[in-house]
Short mmCIF file of C-alpha atoms in Angstrom, two decimals:
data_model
loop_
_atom_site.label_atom_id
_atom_site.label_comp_id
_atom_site.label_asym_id
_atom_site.label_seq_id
_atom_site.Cartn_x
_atom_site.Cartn_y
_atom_site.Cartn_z
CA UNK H 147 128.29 71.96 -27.39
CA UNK H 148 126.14 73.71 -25.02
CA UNK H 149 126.54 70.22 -23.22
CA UNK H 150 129.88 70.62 -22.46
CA UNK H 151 130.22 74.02 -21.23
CA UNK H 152 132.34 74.03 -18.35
CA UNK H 153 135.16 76.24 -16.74
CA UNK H 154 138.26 73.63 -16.03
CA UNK H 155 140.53 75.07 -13.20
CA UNK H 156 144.46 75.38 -14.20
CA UNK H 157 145.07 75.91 -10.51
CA UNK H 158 143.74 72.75 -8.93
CA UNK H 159 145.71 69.65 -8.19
CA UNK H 160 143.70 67.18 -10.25
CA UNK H 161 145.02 67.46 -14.14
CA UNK H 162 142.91 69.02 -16.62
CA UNK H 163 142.37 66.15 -18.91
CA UNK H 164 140.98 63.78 -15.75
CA UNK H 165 138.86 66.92 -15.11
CA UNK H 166 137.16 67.20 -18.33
CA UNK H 167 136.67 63.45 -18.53
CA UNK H 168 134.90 63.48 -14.85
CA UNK H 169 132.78 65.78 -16.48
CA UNK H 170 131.94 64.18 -19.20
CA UNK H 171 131.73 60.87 -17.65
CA UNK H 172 128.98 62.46 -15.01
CA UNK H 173 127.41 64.13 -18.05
CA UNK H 174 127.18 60.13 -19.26
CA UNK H 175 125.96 58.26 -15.77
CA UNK H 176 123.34 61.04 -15.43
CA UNK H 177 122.16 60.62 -18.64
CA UNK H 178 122.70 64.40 -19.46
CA UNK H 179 124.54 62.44 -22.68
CA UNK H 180 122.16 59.64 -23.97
CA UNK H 181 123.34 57.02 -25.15
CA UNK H 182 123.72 57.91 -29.39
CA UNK H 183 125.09 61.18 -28.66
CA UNK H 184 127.90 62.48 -30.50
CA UNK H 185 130.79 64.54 -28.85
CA UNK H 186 132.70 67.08 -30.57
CA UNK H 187 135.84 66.47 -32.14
CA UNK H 188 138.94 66.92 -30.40
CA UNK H 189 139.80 69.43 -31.94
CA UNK H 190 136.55 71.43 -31.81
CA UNK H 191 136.59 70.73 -28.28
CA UNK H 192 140.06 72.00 -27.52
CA UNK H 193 139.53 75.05 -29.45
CA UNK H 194 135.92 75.52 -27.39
CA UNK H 195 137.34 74.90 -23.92
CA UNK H 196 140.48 76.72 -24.75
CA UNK H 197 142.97 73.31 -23.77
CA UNK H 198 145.62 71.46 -25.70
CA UNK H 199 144.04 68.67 -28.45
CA UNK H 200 146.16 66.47 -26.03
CA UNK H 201 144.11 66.86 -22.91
CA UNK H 202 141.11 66.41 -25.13
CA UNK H 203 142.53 63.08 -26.29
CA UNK H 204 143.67 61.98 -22.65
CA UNK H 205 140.35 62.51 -21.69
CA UNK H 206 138.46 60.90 -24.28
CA UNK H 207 140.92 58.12 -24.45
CA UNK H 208 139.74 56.91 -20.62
CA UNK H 209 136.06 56.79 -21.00
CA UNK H 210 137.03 55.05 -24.49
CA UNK H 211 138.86 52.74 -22.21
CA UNK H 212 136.28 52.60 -19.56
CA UNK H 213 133.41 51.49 -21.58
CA UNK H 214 131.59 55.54 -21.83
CA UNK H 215 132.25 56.21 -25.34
CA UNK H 216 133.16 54.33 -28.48
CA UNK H 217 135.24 55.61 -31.62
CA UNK H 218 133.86 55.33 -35.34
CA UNK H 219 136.16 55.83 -37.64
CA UNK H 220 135.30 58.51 -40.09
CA UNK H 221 132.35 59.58 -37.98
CA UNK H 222 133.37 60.58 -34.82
CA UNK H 223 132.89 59.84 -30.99
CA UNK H 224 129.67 58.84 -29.39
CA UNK H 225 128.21 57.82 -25.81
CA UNK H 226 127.52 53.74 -25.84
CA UNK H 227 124.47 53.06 -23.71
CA UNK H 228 124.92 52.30 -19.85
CA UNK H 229 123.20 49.08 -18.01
CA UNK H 230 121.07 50.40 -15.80
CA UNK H 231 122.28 48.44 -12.57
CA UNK H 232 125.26 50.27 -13.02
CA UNK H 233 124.50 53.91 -13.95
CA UNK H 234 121.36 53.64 -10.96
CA UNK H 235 121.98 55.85 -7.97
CA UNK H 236 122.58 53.76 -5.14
CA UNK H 237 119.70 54.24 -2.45
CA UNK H 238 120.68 52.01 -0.08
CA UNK H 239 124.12 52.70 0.55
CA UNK H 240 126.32 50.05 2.28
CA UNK H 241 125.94 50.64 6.71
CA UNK H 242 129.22 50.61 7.92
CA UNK H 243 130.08 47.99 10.65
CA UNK H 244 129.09 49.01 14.14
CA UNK H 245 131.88 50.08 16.55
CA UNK H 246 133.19 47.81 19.48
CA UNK H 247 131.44 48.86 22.67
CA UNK H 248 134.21 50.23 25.12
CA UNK H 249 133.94 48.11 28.92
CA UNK H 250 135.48 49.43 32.11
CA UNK H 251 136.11 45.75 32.91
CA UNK H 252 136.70 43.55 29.73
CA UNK H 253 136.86 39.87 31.09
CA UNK H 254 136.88 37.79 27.72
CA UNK H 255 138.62 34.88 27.86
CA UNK H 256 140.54 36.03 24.49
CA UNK H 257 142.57 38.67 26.00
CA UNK H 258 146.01 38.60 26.71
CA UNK H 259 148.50 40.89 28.80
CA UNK H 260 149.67 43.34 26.13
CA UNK H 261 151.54 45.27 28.83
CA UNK H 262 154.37 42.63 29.05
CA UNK H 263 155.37 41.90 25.32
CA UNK H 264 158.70 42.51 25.40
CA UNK H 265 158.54 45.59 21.93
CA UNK H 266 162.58 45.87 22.58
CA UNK H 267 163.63 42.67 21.40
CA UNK H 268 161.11 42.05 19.05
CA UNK H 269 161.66 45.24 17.38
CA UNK H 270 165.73 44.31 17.16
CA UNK H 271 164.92 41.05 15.48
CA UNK H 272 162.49 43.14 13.13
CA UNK H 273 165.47 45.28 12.76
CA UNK H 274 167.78 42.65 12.13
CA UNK H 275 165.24 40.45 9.41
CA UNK H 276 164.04 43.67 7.27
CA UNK H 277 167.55 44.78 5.46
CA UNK H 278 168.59 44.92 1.77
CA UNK H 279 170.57 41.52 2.53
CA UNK H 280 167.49 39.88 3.32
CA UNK H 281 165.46 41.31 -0.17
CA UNK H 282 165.20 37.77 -0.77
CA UNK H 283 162.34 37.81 1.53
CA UNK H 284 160.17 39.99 -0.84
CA UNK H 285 159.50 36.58 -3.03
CA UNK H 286 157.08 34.46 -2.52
CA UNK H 287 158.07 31.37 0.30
CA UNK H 288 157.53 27.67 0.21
CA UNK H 289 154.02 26.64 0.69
CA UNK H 290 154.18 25.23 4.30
CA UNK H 291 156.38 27.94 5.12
CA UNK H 292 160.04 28.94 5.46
CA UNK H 293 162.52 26.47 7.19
CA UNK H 294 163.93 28.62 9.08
CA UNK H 295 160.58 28.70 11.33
CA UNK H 296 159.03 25.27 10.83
CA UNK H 297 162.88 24.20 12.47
CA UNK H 298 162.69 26.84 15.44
CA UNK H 299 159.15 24.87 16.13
CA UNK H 300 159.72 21.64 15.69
CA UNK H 301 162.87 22.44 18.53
CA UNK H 302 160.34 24.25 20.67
CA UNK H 303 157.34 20.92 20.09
CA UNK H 304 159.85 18.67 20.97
CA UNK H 305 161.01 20.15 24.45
CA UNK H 306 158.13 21.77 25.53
CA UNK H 307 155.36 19.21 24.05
CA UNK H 308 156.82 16.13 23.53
CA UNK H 309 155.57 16.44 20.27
CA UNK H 310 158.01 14.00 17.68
CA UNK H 311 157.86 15.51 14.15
CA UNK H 312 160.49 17.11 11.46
CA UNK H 313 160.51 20.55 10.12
CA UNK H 314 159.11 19.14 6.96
CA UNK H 315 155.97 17.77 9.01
CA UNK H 316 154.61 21.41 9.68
CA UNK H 317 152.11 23.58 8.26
CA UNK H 318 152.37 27.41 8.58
CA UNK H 319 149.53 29.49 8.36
CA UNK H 320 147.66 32.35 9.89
CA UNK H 321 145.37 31.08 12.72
CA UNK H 322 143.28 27.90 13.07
CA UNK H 323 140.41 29.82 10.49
CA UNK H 324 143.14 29.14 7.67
CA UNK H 325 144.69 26.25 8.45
CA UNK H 326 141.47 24.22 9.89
CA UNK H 327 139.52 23.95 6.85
CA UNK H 328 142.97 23.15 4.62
CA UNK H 329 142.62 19.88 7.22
CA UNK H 330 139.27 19.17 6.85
CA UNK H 331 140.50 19.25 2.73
CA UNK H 332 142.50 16.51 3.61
CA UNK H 333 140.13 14.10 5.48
CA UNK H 334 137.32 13.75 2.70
CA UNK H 335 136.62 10.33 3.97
CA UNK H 336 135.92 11.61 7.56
CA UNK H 337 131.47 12.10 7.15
CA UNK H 338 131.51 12.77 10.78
CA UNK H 339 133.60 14.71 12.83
CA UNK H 340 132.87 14.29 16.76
CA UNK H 341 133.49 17.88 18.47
CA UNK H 342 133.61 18.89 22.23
CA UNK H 343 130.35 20.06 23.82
CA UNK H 344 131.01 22.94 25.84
CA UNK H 345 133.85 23.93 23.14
CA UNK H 346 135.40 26.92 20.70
CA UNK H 347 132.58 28.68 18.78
CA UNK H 348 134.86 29.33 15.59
CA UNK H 349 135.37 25.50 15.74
CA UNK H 350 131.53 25.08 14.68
CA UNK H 351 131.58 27.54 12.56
CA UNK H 352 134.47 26.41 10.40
CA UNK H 353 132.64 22.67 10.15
CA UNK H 354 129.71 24.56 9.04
CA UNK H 355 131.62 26.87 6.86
CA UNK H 356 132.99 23.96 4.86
CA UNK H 357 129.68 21.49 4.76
CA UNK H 358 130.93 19.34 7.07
CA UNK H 359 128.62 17.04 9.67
CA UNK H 360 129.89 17.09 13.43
CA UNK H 361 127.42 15.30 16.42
CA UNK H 362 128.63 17.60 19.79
CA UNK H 363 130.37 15.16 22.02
CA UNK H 364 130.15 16.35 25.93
CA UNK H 365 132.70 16.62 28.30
CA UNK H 366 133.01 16.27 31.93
CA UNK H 367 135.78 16.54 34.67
CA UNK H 368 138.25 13.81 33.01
CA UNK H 369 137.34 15.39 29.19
CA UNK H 370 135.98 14.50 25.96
CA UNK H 371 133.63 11.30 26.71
CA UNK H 372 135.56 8.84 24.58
CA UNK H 373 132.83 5.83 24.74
CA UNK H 374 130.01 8.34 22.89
CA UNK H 375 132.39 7.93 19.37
CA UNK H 376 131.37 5.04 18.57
CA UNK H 377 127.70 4.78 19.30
CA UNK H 378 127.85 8.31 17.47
CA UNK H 379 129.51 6.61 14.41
CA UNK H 380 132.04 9.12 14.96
CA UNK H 381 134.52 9.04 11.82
CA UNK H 382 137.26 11.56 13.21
CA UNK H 383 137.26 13.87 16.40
CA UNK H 384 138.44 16.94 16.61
CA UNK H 385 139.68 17.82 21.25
CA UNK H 386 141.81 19.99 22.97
CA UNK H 387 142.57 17.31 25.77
CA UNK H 388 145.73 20.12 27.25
CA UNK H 389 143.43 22.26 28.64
CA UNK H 390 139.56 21.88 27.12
CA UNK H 391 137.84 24.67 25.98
CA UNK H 392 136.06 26.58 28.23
CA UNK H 393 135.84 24.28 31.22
CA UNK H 394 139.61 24.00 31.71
CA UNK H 395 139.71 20.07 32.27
CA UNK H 396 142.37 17.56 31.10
CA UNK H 397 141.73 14.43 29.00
CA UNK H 398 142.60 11.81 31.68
CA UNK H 399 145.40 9.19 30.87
CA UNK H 400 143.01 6.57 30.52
CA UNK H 401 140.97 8.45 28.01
CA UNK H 402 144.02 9.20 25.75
CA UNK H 403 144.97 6.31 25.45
CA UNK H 404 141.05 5.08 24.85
CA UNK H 405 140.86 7.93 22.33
CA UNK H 406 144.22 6.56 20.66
CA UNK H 407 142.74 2.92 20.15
CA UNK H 408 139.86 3.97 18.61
CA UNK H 409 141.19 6.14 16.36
CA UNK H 410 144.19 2.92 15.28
CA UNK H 411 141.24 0.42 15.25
CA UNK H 412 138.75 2.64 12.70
CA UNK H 413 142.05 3.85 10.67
CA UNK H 414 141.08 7.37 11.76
CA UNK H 415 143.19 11.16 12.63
CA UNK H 416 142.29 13.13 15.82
CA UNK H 417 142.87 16.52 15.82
CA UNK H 418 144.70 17.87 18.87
CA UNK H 419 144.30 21.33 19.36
CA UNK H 420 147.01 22.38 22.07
CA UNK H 421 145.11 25.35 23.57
CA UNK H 422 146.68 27.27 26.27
CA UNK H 423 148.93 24.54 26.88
CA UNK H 424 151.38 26.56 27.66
CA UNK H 425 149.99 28.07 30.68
CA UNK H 426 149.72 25.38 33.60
CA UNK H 427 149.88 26.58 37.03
CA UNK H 428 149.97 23.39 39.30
CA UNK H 429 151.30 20.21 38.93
CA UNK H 430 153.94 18.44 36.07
CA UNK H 431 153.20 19.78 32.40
CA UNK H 432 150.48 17.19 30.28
CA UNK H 433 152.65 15.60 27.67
CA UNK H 434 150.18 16.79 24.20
CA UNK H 435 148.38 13.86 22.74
CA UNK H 436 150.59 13.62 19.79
CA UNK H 437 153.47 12.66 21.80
CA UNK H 438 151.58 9.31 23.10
CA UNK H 439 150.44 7.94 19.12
CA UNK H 440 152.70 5.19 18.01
CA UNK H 441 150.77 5.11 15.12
CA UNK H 442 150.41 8.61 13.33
CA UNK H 443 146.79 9.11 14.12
CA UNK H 444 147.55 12.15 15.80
CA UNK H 445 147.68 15.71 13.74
CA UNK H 446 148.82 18.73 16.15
CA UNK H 447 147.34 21.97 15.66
CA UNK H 448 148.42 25.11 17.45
CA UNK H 449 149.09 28.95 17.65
CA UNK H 450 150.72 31.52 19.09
CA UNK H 451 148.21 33.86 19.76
CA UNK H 452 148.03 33.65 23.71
CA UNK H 453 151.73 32.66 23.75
CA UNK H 454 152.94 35.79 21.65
CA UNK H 455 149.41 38.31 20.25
CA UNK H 456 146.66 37.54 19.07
CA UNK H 457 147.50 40.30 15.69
CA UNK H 458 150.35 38.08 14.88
CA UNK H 459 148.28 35.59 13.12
CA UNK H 460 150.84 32.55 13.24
CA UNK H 461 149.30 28.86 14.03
CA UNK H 462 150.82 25.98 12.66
CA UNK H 463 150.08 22.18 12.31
CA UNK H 464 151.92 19.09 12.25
CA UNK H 465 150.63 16.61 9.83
CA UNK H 466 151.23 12.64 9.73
CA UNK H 467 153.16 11.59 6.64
CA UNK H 468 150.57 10.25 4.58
CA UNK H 469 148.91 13.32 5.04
CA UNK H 470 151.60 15.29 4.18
CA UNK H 471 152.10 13.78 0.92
CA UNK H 472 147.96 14.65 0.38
CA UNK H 473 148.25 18.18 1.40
CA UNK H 474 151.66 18.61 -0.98
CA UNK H 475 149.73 17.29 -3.95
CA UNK H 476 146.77 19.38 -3.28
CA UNK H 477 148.51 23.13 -2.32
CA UNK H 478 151.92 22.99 -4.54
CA UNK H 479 150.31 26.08 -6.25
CA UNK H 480 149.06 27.87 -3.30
CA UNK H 481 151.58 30.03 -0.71
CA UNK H 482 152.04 30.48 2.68
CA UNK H 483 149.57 33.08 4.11
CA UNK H 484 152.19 34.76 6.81
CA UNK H 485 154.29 37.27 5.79
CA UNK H 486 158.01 36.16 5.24
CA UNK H 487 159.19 39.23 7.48
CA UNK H 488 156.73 37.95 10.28
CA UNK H 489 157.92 34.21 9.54
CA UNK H 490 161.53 35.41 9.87
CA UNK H 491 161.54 37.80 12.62
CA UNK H 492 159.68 34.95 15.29
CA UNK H 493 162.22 32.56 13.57
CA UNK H 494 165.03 34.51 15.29
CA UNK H 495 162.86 35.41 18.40
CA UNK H 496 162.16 31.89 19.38
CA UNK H 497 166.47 30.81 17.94
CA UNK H 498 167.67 33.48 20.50
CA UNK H 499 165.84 31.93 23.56
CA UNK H 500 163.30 35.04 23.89
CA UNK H 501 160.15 33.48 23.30
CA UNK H 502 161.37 30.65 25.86
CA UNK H 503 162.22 33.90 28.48
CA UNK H 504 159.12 35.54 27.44
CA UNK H 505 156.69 32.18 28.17
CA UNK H 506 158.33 32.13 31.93
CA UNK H 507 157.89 35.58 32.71
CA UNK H 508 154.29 35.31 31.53
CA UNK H 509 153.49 32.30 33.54
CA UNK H 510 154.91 34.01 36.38
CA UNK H 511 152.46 36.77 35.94
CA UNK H 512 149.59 35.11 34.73
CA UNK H 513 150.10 32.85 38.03
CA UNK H 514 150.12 35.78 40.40
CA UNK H 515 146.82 37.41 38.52
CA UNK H 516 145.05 34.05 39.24
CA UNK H 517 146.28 33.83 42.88
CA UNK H 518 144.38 37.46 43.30
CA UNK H 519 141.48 36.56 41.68
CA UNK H 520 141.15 33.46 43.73
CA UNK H 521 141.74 35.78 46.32
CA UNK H 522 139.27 38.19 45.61
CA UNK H 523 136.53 35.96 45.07
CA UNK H 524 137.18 33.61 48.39
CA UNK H 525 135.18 35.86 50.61
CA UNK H 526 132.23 35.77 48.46
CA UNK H 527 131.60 31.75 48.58
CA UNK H 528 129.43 29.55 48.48
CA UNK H 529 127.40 32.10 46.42
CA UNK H 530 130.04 32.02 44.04
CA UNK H 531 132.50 28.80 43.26
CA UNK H 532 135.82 29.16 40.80
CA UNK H 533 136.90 26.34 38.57
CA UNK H 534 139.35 26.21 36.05
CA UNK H 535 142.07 27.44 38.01
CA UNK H 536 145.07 25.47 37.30
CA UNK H 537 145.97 26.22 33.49
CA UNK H 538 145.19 28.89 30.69
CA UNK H 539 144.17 32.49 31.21
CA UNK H 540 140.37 32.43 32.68
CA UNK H 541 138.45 30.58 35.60
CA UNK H 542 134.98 29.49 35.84
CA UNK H 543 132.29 31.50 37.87
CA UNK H 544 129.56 28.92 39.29
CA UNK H 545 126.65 31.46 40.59
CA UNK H 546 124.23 30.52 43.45
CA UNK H 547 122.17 33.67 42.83
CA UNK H 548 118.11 33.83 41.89
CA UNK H 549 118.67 35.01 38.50
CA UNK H 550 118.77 33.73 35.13
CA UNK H 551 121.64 33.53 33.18
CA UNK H 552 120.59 36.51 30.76
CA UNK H 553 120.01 38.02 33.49
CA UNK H 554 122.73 38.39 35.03
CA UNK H 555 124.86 39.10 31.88
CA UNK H 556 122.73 42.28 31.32
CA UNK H 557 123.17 43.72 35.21
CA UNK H 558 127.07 42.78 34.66
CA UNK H 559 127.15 44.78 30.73
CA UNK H 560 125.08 47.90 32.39
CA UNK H 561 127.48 47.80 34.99
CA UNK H 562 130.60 48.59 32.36
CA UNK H 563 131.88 44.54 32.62
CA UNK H 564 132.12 42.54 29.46
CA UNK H 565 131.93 38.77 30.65
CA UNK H 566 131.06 35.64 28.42
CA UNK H 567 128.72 33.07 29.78
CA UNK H 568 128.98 29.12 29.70
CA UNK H 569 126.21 28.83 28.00
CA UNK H 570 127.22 30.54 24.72
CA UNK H 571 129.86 27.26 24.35
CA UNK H 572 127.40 24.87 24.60
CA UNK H 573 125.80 22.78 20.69
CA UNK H 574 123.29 21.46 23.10
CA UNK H 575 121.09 23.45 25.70
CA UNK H 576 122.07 22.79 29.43
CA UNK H 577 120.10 23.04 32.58
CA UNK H 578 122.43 24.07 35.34
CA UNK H 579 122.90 27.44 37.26
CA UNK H 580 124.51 30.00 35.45
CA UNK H 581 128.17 30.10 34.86
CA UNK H 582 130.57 32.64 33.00
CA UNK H 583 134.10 32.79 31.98
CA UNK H 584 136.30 35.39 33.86
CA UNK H 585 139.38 36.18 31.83
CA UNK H 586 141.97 37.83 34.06
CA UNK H 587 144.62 38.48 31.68
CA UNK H 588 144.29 41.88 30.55
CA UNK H 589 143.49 43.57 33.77
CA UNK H 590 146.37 45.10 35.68
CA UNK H 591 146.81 43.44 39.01
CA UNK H 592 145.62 46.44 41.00
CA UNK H 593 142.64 46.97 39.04
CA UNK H 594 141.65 42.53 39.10
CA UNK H 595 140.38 43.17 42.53
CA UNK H 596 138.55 46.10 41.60
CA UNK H 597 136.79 44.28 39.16
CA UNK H 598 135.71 41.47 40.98
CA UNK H 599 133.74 44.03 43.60
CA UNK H 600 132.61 45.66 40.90
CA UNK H 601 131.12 42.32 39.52
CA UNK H 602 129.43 41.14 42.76
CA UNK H 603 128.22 44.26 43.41
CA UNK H 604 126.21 44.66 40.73
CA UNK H 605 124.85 41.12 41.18
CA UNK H 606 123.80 42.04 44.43
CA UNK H 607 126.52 39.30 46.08
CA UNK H 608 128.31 40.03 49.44
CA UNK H 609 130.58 38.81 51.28
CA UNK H 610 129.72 35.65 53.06
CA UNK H 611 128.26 34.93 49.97
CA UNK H 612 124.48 35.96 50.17
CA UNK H 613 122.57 37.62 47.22
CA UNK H 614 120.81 40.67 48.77
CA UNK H 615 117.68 40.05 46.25
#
């Protein structure tokens, strides 16, 4: 009994039978109670701790429920033994994950505007989605997601793409991770997948992520090189011929239609990815990919992460029919991974012609950022060269400067600038001067100029474009 000698506080928040079975379950895990040892009867107990026999039996009817103690009828309770893996102190304790560094000048190529979302009118079709006539949205939706959406996209595909499919053609899901390897679940005939080389790191890592063999296939100034597929034994290839990823080029007429053959003659899919293809600052809008095939070779993959936020975690892909039939048989029990609310509320967004008003406005801007970042950098040539400048939301920075890549990135970080390089895209190593992405989306336009002084100062460039070193 001596055991069990504690003072249980009426006052405190925490009831008294979940404080005397704390106790006794700490009594238990530090093997103050070994395992055999009997406890008193309830009603010994109450009477020795002065509570109600019901406290004592709330208390000892969680640890009997937890695994602590066991009952024997007749005989009373007594402490079951513990494993040991579970009972041990835990001397390495879990580290938690370190915190984002915080840059003066944060020139990923990831970043968007978030100045310019228009919060009014998405909070009024929030508003106008989340009401007791709409409870119906608390159930789980259709697998591909709700109609209402997959409708409001097809529209927007077919105007702004070119992009021929039915509501019943599209996937919803949150974000390439999610719906990308759901593909590759459909193509289990595909061994090899040819990928671009510069290209999207999370692309890799998905193919890896679900066992799947990809050869890097490189890219120059008219795209993905079409002829390497078949010497490659390439069995399906996954581009983003809109605007390739980093180095901004498009996938020349010739080479669409190349990459179209191949993939009719060998009874193959390509996988469009339509990155920042809304974003095109020069010239007549690329029709996608998908809006050439004749043939249904083509499945469409996109987001809205630069279009809309990143947080929103909507993407969405268009599948041929005989895929769609696959992917029906194989996910009828799973659901949609978006949020109905969130499914509901861009629904109505996109229906009322915002996310049309909000894609000008943003080109407008993201135009004028690029025009003074062009600007900025003009005075520093030929020690610096831009590329990339007529779609998406970063240029490329060629550098004429006696330093190493590395190099260069550390001067830029101690300097408070967070800026990628080229050569973090790249499957295959590359021997060429060292280039970096500049993403000037998030950056106010006042500060943009700021920031590219700030850069070429700390690289030692200056104007006239000499590196002091």
């Amino acid at each position: 009994m001596d055991m069990l000698t504690l003072a249980l506080d009426s006052e405190s928040s925490t009831p008294l039978y979940e404080q005397l079975y704390l106790h006794i379950r700490h009594a238990i895990v530090d093997d103050t109670l070994t395992t055999g040892a009997k406890l008193p009867s309830k009603r010994k107990l109450s009477d020795f701790i002065d509570v109600s026999q019901t406290t004592v039996e709330l208390a000892y009817a969680q640890l009997l429920a937890e695994g602590y103690i066991e009952s024997v009828p007749r005989k009373g309770f007594y402490v079951l033994p513990q494993e040991e893996l579970y009972v041990r102190r835990n001397d390495n304790p879990i580290k938690p994950l370190p915190q984002n560094k915080t840059y003066t000048f944060d020139l990923y190529p990831s970043q968007i505007d978030t100045t310019a979302f228009p919060f009014e009118r998405w909070r009024r079709h929030l508003k106008q989605v989340v009401t007791e006539e709409n409870r119906d949205l608390l159930a789980l939706g259709p697998v591909q997601g709700d109609h209402v959406l997959r409708q409001e996209i097809a529209t927007y595909l077919y105007h702004s793409r070119g992009v021929h499919c039915s509501p019943e053609q599209i996937i919803v899901g949150s974000g390439t991770e999610q719906l990308l390897p759901q593909l590759l679940d459909l193509l289990p005939d595909a061994k090899t997948f040819g990928i671009e080389d510069p290209g999207y790191p999370l692309t890799k890592q998905l193919f890896e992520h679900q066992n799947r063999h990809y050869v890097p296939i490189p890219v120059d100034e008219s795209g993905l090189l079409v002829d390497r597929l078949e010497p490659e034994r390439i069995d399906a290839v996954y581009v983003t011929p809109a605007h390739q990823f980093p180095t901004g080029t498009i996938l020349s007429v010739s080479r669409r239609q190349r990459l179209l053959n191949w993939a009719l003659e060998h009874q193959t899919y390509i996988i469009e990815d339509d990155y920042d293809s809304e974003f095109r600052y020069s010239g007549k809008p690329i029709p996608s990919l998908q809006s050439m095939d004749q043939n249904e070779r083509v499945i469409y993959l996109s987001t809205f992460s630069k279009s809309l936020m990143p947080s929103l975690r909507i993407g969405y892909m268009v599948l041929p029919p005989q895929l769609l039939n696959r992917y029906r048989e194989r996910y009828r029990h799973f659901t949609c991974s978006v949020p109905r609310f969130e499914q509901h509320t861009l629904a109505e967004f996109m229906a009322n012609g915002d996310f049309e008003k909000h894609l000008n406005r943003m080109r407008k801007t993201y135009r004028r950022k690029l025009e003074i970042v062009a600007t900025a950098f003009k005075p520093y040539e030929p020690a610096v060269s831009i590329t990339g400048a007529s779609a998406g939301l970063h240029i490329i920075l060629s550098i004429d400067a006696p330093h190493s890549t590395e190099t260069l990135q550390r001067m830029a970080e101690s300097a408070g600038i967070r800026i990628k390089a080229m050569e973090d895209y790249y499957i295959r190593s590359q021997n060429r001067n060292p280039q970096f992405l500049f993403g000037f989306a998030a950056l106010s336009e006042a500060v943009l100029p700021i920031a590219v002084a700030r850069l070429m100062s700390c690289w030692n460039i200056t104007k006239g474009g000499t590196s002091t070193d």
